[in-house]
PDB file of C-alpha atoms in Angstrom:
ATOM      1  CA  MET A   1      17.602  12.452   3.089  1.00 81.00           C
ATOM      2  CA  ASP A   2      13.844  12.864   2.595  1.00 87.00           C
ATOM      3  CA  ASN A   3      11.682  10.719   0.313  1.00 86.00           C
ATOM      4  CA  GLN A   4      11.303  13.430  -2.326  1.00 88.00           C
ATOM      5  CA  THR A   5      15.072  13.781  -2.708  1.00 91.00           C
ATOM      6  CA  LEU A   6      15.604  10.020  -2.697  1.00 90.00           C
ATOM      7  CA  ALA A   7      12.970   9.560  -5.391  1.00 90.00           C
ATOM      8  CA  GLU A   8      14.404  12.353  -7.547  1.00 92.00           C
ATOM      9  CA  ARG A   9      17.866  10.822  -7.323  1.00 93.00           C
ATOM     10  CA  LEU A  10      16.461   7.343  -7.972  1.00 91.00           C
ATOM     11  CA  LYS A  11      14.850   8.598 -11.189  1.00 91.00           C
ATOM     12  CA  GLN A  12      18.388   9.414 -12.336  1.00 92.00           C
ATOM     13  CA  HIS A  13      19.412   5.836 -11.431  1.00 90.00           C
ATOM     14  CA  ASP A  14      21.557   7.005  -8.530  1.00 92.00           C
ATOM     15  CA  GLU A  15      22.705   3.766  -6.878  1.00 93.00           C
ATOM     16  CA  GLN A  16      23.380   5.441  -3.521  1.00 95.00           C
ATOM     17  CA  ALA A  17      19.803   6.705  -3.394  1.00 93.00           C
ATOM     18  CA  PHE A  18      18.592   3.227  -4.291  1.00 94.00           C
ATOM     19  CA  GLU A  19      20.642   1.706  -1.459  1.00 95.00           C
ATOM     20  CA  ALA A  20      19.271   4.317   0.962  1.00 95.00           C
ATOM     21  CA  ILE A  21      15.714   3.455  -0.085  1.00 94.00           C
ATOM     22  CA  ILE A  22      16.393  -0.245   0.383  1.00 95.00           C
ATOM     23  CA  GLN A  23      17.784   0.364   3.864  1.00 95.00           C
ATOM     24  CA  LYS A  24      14.945   2.664   4.848  1.00 95.00           C
ATOM     25  CA  TYR A  25      12.057   0.592   3.488  1.00 94.00           C
ATOM     26  CA  THR A  26      13.087  -3.048   3.845  1.00 95.00           C
ATOM     27  CA  PRO A  27      11.533  -3.440   7.335  1.00 94.00           C
ATOM     28  CA  LEU A  28       8.220  -1.921   6.204  1.00 92.00           C
ATOM     29  CA  ILE A  29       8.089  -3.936   2.978  1.00 93.00           C
ATOM     30  CA  ALA A  30       8.925  -7.174   4.818  1.00 92.00           C
ATOM     31  CA  THR A  31       6.181  -6.436   7.370  1.00 91.00           C
ATOM     32  CA  ILE A  32       3.564  -5.821   4.681  1.00 90.00           C
ATOM     33  CA  ILE A  33       4.522  -8.999   2.852  1.00 90.00           C
ATOM     34  CA  GLY A  34       4.569 -10.965   6.101  1.00 88.00           C
ATOM     35  CA  ASN A  35       1.146  -9.661   7.074  1.00 86.00           C
ATOM     36  CA  ILE A  36      -0.337 -10.599   3.716  1.00 85.00           C
ATOM     37  CA  ALA A  37       1.368 -13.999   3.697  1.00 83.00           C
ATOM     38  CA  ALA A  38       0.159 -14.699   7.251  1.00 79.00           C
ATOM     39  CA  GLY A  39       2.657 -17.531   7.690  1.00 80.00           C
ATOM     40  CA  ARG A  40       1.971 -19.106   4.294  1.00 80.00           C
ATOM     41  CA  LEU A  41       5.437 -18.218   2.941  1.00 83.00           C
ATOM     42  CA  GLN A  42       8.833 -19.321   4.203  1.00 85.00           C
ATOM     43  CA  LYS A  43      11.300 -16.661   5.390  1.00 88.00           C
ATOM     44  CA  GLN A  44      13.409 -17.017   2.237  1.00 89.00           C
ATOM     45  CA  ASP A  45      10.272 -16.577   0.097  1.00 88.00           C
ATOM     46  CA  VAL A  46       9.429 -13.348   1.918  1.00 89.00           C
ATOM     47  CA  GLU A  47      13.007 -12.145   1.366  1.00 92.00           C
ATOM     48  CA  GLU A  48      12.714 -12.987  -2.321  1.00 93.00           C
ATOM     49  CA  VAL A  49       9.486 -11.001  -2.615  1.00 93.00           C
ATOM     50  CA  VAL A  50      11.153  -8.063  -0.839  1.00 94.00           C
ATOM     51  CA  THR A  51      13.932  -8.222  -3.429  1.00 94.00           C
ATOM     52  CA  ASP A  52      11.340  -8.335  -6.242  1.00 93.00           C
ATOM     53  CA  VAL A  53       9.778  -5.145  -4.871  1.00 93.00           C
ATOM     54  CA  PHE A  54      13.056  -3.274  -5.077  1.00 94.00           C
ATOM     55  CA  VAL A  55      13.910  -4.679  -8.507  1.00 93.00           C
ATOM     56  CA  THR A  56      10.533  -3.430  -9.737  1.00 92.00           C
ATOM     57  CA  LEU A  57      11.225  -0.022  -8.224  1.00 93.00           C
ATOM     58  CA  TRP A  58      14.624   0.189  -9.949  1.00 93.00           C
ATOM     59  CA  ARG A  59      13.208  -0.868 -13.316  1.00 91.00           C
ATOM     60  CA  ASN A  60      10.378   1.680 -13.126  1.00 89.00           C
ATOM     61  CA  ALA A  61      12.300   4.480 -11.428  1.00 90.00           C
ATOM     62  CA  GLU A  62      11.874   6.974 -14.256  1.00 88.00           C
ATOM     63  CA  LYS A  63       8.073   6.608 -14.068  1.00 86.00           C
ATOM     64  CA  LEU A  64       7.909   7.211 -10.310  1.00 85.00           C
ATOM     65  CA  GLU A  65       6.042  10.243  -9.021  1.00 85.00           C
ATOM     66  CA  CYS A  66       8.554  11.655  -6.553  1.00 81.00           C
ATOM     67  CA  ASP A  67       5.981  12.469  -3.873  1.00 83.00           C
ATOM     68  CA  LYS A  68       4.574   8.924  -3.906  1.00 84.00           C
ATOM     69  CA  LEU A  69       7.613   6.766  -3.101  1.00 90.00           C
ATOM     70  CA  HIS A  70       6.174   5.355   0.140  1.00 90.00           C
ATOM     71  CA  SER A  71       2.775   4.554  -1.403  1.00 86.00           C
ATOM     72  CA  TYR A  72       4.332   3.081  -4.510  1.00 89.00           C
ATOM     73  CA  LEU A  73       6.529   0.719  -2.509  1.00 92.00           C
ATOM     74  CA  CYS A  74       3.587  -0.389  -0.371  1.00 89.00           C
ATOM     75  CA  CYS A  75       1.502  -1.019  -3.478  1.00 87.00           C
ATOM     76  CA  ILE A  76       4.242  -3.069  -5.129  1.00 89.00           C
ATOM     77  CA  ALA A  77       4.739  -5.061  -1.924  1.00 91.00           C
ATOM     78  CA  LYS A  78       1.042  -5.923  -1.712  1.00 88.00           C
ATOM     79  CA  SER A  79       0.891  -6.902  -5.352  1.00 86.00           C
ATOM     80  CA  ARG A  80       4.061  -9.028  -5.287  1.00 89.00           C
ATOM     81  CA  ALA A  81       3.014 -10.791  -2.079  1.00 88.00           C
ATOM     82  CA  LYS A  82      -0.375 -11.698  -3.533  1.00 85.00           C
ATOM     83  CA  ASP A  83       1.248 -12.851  -6.770  1.00 84.00           C
ATOM     84  CA  ARG A  84       3.652 -15.054  -4.846  1.00 84.00           C
ATOM     85  CA  LEU A  85       0.868 -16.590  -2.776  1.00 81.00           C
ATOM     86  CA  ARG A  86      -1.107 -17.317  -5.930  1.00 77.00           C
ATOM     87  CA  LYS A  87       1.934 -18.949  -7.485  1.00 77.00           C
ATOM     88  CA  GLU A  88       2.948 -20.941  -4.403  1.00 69.00           C
ATOM     89  CA  LYS A  89      -0.452 -22.140  -3.297  1.00 58.00           C
ATOM     90  CA  ASN A  90      -2.471 -21.756  -6.470  1.00 44.00           C
ATOM     91  CA  ILE A  91      -5.083 -19.805  -4.529  1.00 42.00           C
ATOM     92  CA  LEU A  92      -7.315 -16.912  -5.442  1.00 38.00           C
ATOM     93  CA  LEU A  93      -6.725 -13.742  -3.463  1.00 41.00           C
ATOM     94  CA  LEU A  94      -9.239 -11.009  -4.001  1.00 38.00           C
ATOM     95  CA  ASP A  95     -10.032  -8.163  -1.691  1.00 42.00           C
ATOM     96  CA  ILE A  96     -11.101  -4.561  -1.798  1.00 40.00           C
ATOM     97  CA  ASP A  97      -7.577  -3.410  -2.690  1.00 43.00           C
ATOM     98  CA  ASP A  98      -7.705  -5.444  -5.898  1.00 41.00           C
ATOM     99  CA  ILE A  99     -10.817  -3.516  -6.912  1.00 36.00           C
ATOM    100  CA  ASP A 100     -10.289  -0.043  -5.451  1.00 39.00           C
ATOM    101  CA  GLU A 101      -6.556   0.625  -5.284  1.00 38.00           C
ATOM    102  CA  SER A 102      -6.447   3.818  -3.300  1.00 40.00           C
ATOM    103  CA  ASP A 103      -2.963   5.233  -3.379  1.00 39.00           C
ATOM    104  CA  GLY A 104      -2.853   6.380  -7.002  1.00 36.00           C
ATOM    105  CA  THR A 105       0.540   4.901  -7.738  1.00 38.00           C
ATOM    106  CA  ILE A 106      -0.184   2.017 -10.072  1.00 35.00           C
ATOM    107  CA  LEU A 107       1.687   2.913 -13.226  1.00 37.00           C
ATOM    108  CA  SER A 108      -0.470   0.922 -15.631  1.00 38.00           C
ATOM    109  CA  MET A 109      -3.789   2.374 -14.485  1.00 40.00           C
ATOM    110  CA  ASP A 110      -5.964   4.137 -16.994  1.00 43.00           C
ATOM    111  CA  TYR A 111      -6.912   7.777 -16.503  1.00 44.00           C
ATOM    112  CA  GLU A 112     -10.328   7.063 -14.961  1.00 49.00           C
ATOM    113  CA  ASN A 113      -8.882   4.763 -12.299  1.00 54.00           C
ATOM    114  CA  LYS A 114      -6.101   7.218 -11.515  1.00 59.00           C
ATOM    115  CA  GLU A 115      -8.721   9.915 -10.978  1.00 67.00           C
ATOM    116  CA  LEU A 116     -10.662   7.607  -8.652  1.00 65.00           C
ATOM    117  CA  CYS A 117      -7.495   6.816  -6.718  1.00 66.00           C
ATOM    118  CA  HIS A 118      -6.583  10.470  -6.475  1.00 70.00           C
ATOM    119  CA  GLY A 119     -10.061  11.273  -5.153  1.00 74.00           C
ATOM    120  CA  LEU A 120      -9.918   8.434  -2.660  1.00 76.00           C
ATOM    121  CA  THR A 121      -6.485   9.543  -1.446  1.00 77.00           C
ATOM    122  CA  GLU A 122      -7.804  13.076  -0.913  1.00 82.00           C
ATOM    123  CA  GLU A 123     -10.766  11.753   1.052  1.00 85.00           C
ATOM    124  CA  ILE A 124      -8.548   9.527   3.204  1.00 84.00           C
ATOM    125  CA  GLU A 125      -6.425  12.567   4.063  1.00 85.00           C
ATOM    126  CA  LYS A 126      -9.570  14.252   5.455  1.00 90.00           C
ATOM    127  CA  ILE A 127     -10.315  11.438   7.911  1.00 90.00           C
ATOM    128  CA  LYS A 128      -9.601  12.281  11.530  1.00 93.00           C
ATOM    129  CA  GLU A 129      -7.446  10.179  13.818  1.00 92.00           C
ATOM    130  CA  PRO A 130      -7.665   7.437  15.027  1.00 93.00           C
ATOM    131  CA  ASP A 131     -10.029   6.395  12.207  1.00 93.00           C
ATOM    132  CA  LYS A 132      -7.456   7.250   9.557  1.00 89.00           C
ATOM    133  CA  GLU A 133      -4.745   5.223  11.264  1.00 90.00           C
ATOM    134  CA  ILE A 134      -7.081   2.252  11.660  1.00 93.00           C
ATOM    135  CA  LEU A 135      -7.986   2.363   7.970  1.00 88.00           C
ATOM    136  CA  ILE A 136      -4.345   2.615   6.876  1.00 84.00           C
ATOM    137  CA  ARG A 137      -3.192  -0.146   9.195  1.00 85.00           C
ATOM    138  CA  TYR A 138      -5.966  -2.435   7.999  1.00 86.00           C
ATOM    139  CA  TYR A 139      -5.939  -1.831   4.224  1.00 81.00           C
ATOM    140  CA  TYR A 140      -2.367  -0.755   3.569  1.00 77.00           C
ATOM    141  CA  TYR A 141      -0.358  -2.703   6.111  1.00 78.00           C
ATOM    142  CA  TYR A 142      -2.732  -5.682   6.348  1.00 79.00           C
ATOM    143  CA  GLN A 143      -2.751  -5.697  10.118  1.00 85.00           C
ATOM    144  CA  SER A 144      -5.480  -7.715  11.754  1.00 88.00           C
ATOM    145  CA  VAL A 145      -8.219  -5.999  13.740  1.00 91.00           C
ATOM    146  CA  SER A 146      -6.839  -7.513  16.933  1.00 92.00           C
ATOM    147  CA  LYS A 147      -3.325  -6.178  16.213  1.00 90.00           C
ATOM    148  CA  ILE A 148      -4.704  -2.726  15.483  1.00 93.00           C
ATOM    149  CA  ALA A 149      -6.782  -2.803  18.665  1.00 94.00           C
ATOM    150  CA  ALA A 150      -3.742  -3.783  20.727  1.00 94.00           C
ATOM    151  CA  ALA A 151      -1.496  -1.155  19.121  1.00 91.00           C
ATOM    152  CA  LEU A 152      -4.037   1.622  19.621  1.00 93.00           C
ATOM    153  CA  GLN A 153      -5.215   0.315  23.004  1.00 95.00           C
ATOM    154  CA  MET A 154      -8.805  -0.073  21.843  1.00 95.00           C
ATOM    155  CA  ASN A 155     -11.452  -2.730  22.048  1.00 95.00           C
ATOM    156  CA  VAL A 156     -11.594  -5.042  19.010  1.00 93.00           C
ATOM    157  CA  GLU A 157     -15.272  -4.239  18.477  1.00 95.00           C
ATOM    158  CA  THR A 158     -14.493  -0.510  18.538  1.00 94.00           C
ATOM    159  CA  VAL A 159     -11.918  -0.977  15.783  1.00 94.00           C
ATOM    160  CA  LYS A 160     -14.395  -3.011  13.718  1.00 94.00           C
ATOM    161  CA  SER A 161     -17.125  -0.393  14.051  1.00 94.00           C
ATOM    162  CA  LYS A 162     -14.718   2.454  13.223  1.00 94.00           C
ATOM    163  CA  LEU A 163     -13.602   0.593  10.094  1.00 92.00           C
ATOM    164  CA  GLN A 164     -17.188   0.027   9.039  1.00 92.00           C
ATOM    165  CA  ARG A 165     -18.178   3.663   9.599  1.00 93.00           C
ATOM    166  CA  THR A 166     -15.067   4.956   7.833  1.00 92.00           C
ATOM    167  CA  ARG A 167     -15.724   2.762   4.780  1.00 89.00           C
ATOM    168  CA  LYS A 168     -19.291   4.083   4.584  1.00 89.00           C
ATOM    169  CA  LYS A 169     -18.056   7.688   4.828  1.00 89.00           C
ATOM    170  CA  LEU A 170     -15.463   7.099   2.100  1.00 85.00           C
ATOM    171  CA  LYS A 171     -18.030   5.511  -0.169  1.00 85.00           C
ATOM    172  CA  GLN A 172     -20.426   8.421   0.316  1.00 86.00           C
ATOM    173  CA  ALA A 173     -17.634  10.954  -0.250  1.00 86.00           C
ATOM    174  CA  LEU A 174     -16.740   9.263  -3.546  1.00 80.00           C
ATOM    175  CA  ILE A 175     -20.394   9.179  -4.594  1.00 82.00           C
ATOM    176  CA  ASN A 176     -20.585  12.908  -3.820  1.00 84.00           C
ATOM    177  CA  ARG A 177     -17.558  13.405  -6.103  1.00 80.00           C
ATOM    178  CA  GLY A 178     -19.450  11.723  -8.923  1.00 78.00           C
ATOM    179  CA  TYR A 179     -18.164   8.170  -8.693  1.00 71.00           C
ATOM    180  CA  GLU A 180     -20.834   5.530  -8.771  1.00 66.00           C
ATOM    181  CA  GLY A 181     -21.103   3.300  -5.714  1.00 53.00           C
TER     182      GLY A 181
END
């Protein structure tokens, strides 16, 4: 079953669709949380955060945009992992994703921020490979530069420079769309 169908069924509180989503996305969600936690959470804490992600999804199912299931789950995972780290270690976690959430799936966002996110998502879709994959791996899946370099069989410095150039291009594209840099 594809994501669109799963999301549509989930909006109707179909428990079988929910179970299918859990089965399909648990490995990805656990990886995102693990990458953000970077060893600072115990295995059972990671599992608890994974559960929190799916509870949040179930509670907000009717608000879900059916074509954004994957992005929404990734966004929740990032947010819940950061919240847990703050709670556990009483640390401040702030990065570009806290300021410029780029997948347009945060339900509580105001109209202006949703428009920015929509524009950013459109611009990301225009990026050519492998730059797009590098950007997604780094900002969405929280993979380190060295992991990305190994996975894509590139030099670490090449990955760093591609990230830097891609960020500059995205910023300029958003400025061209009327968003202030």
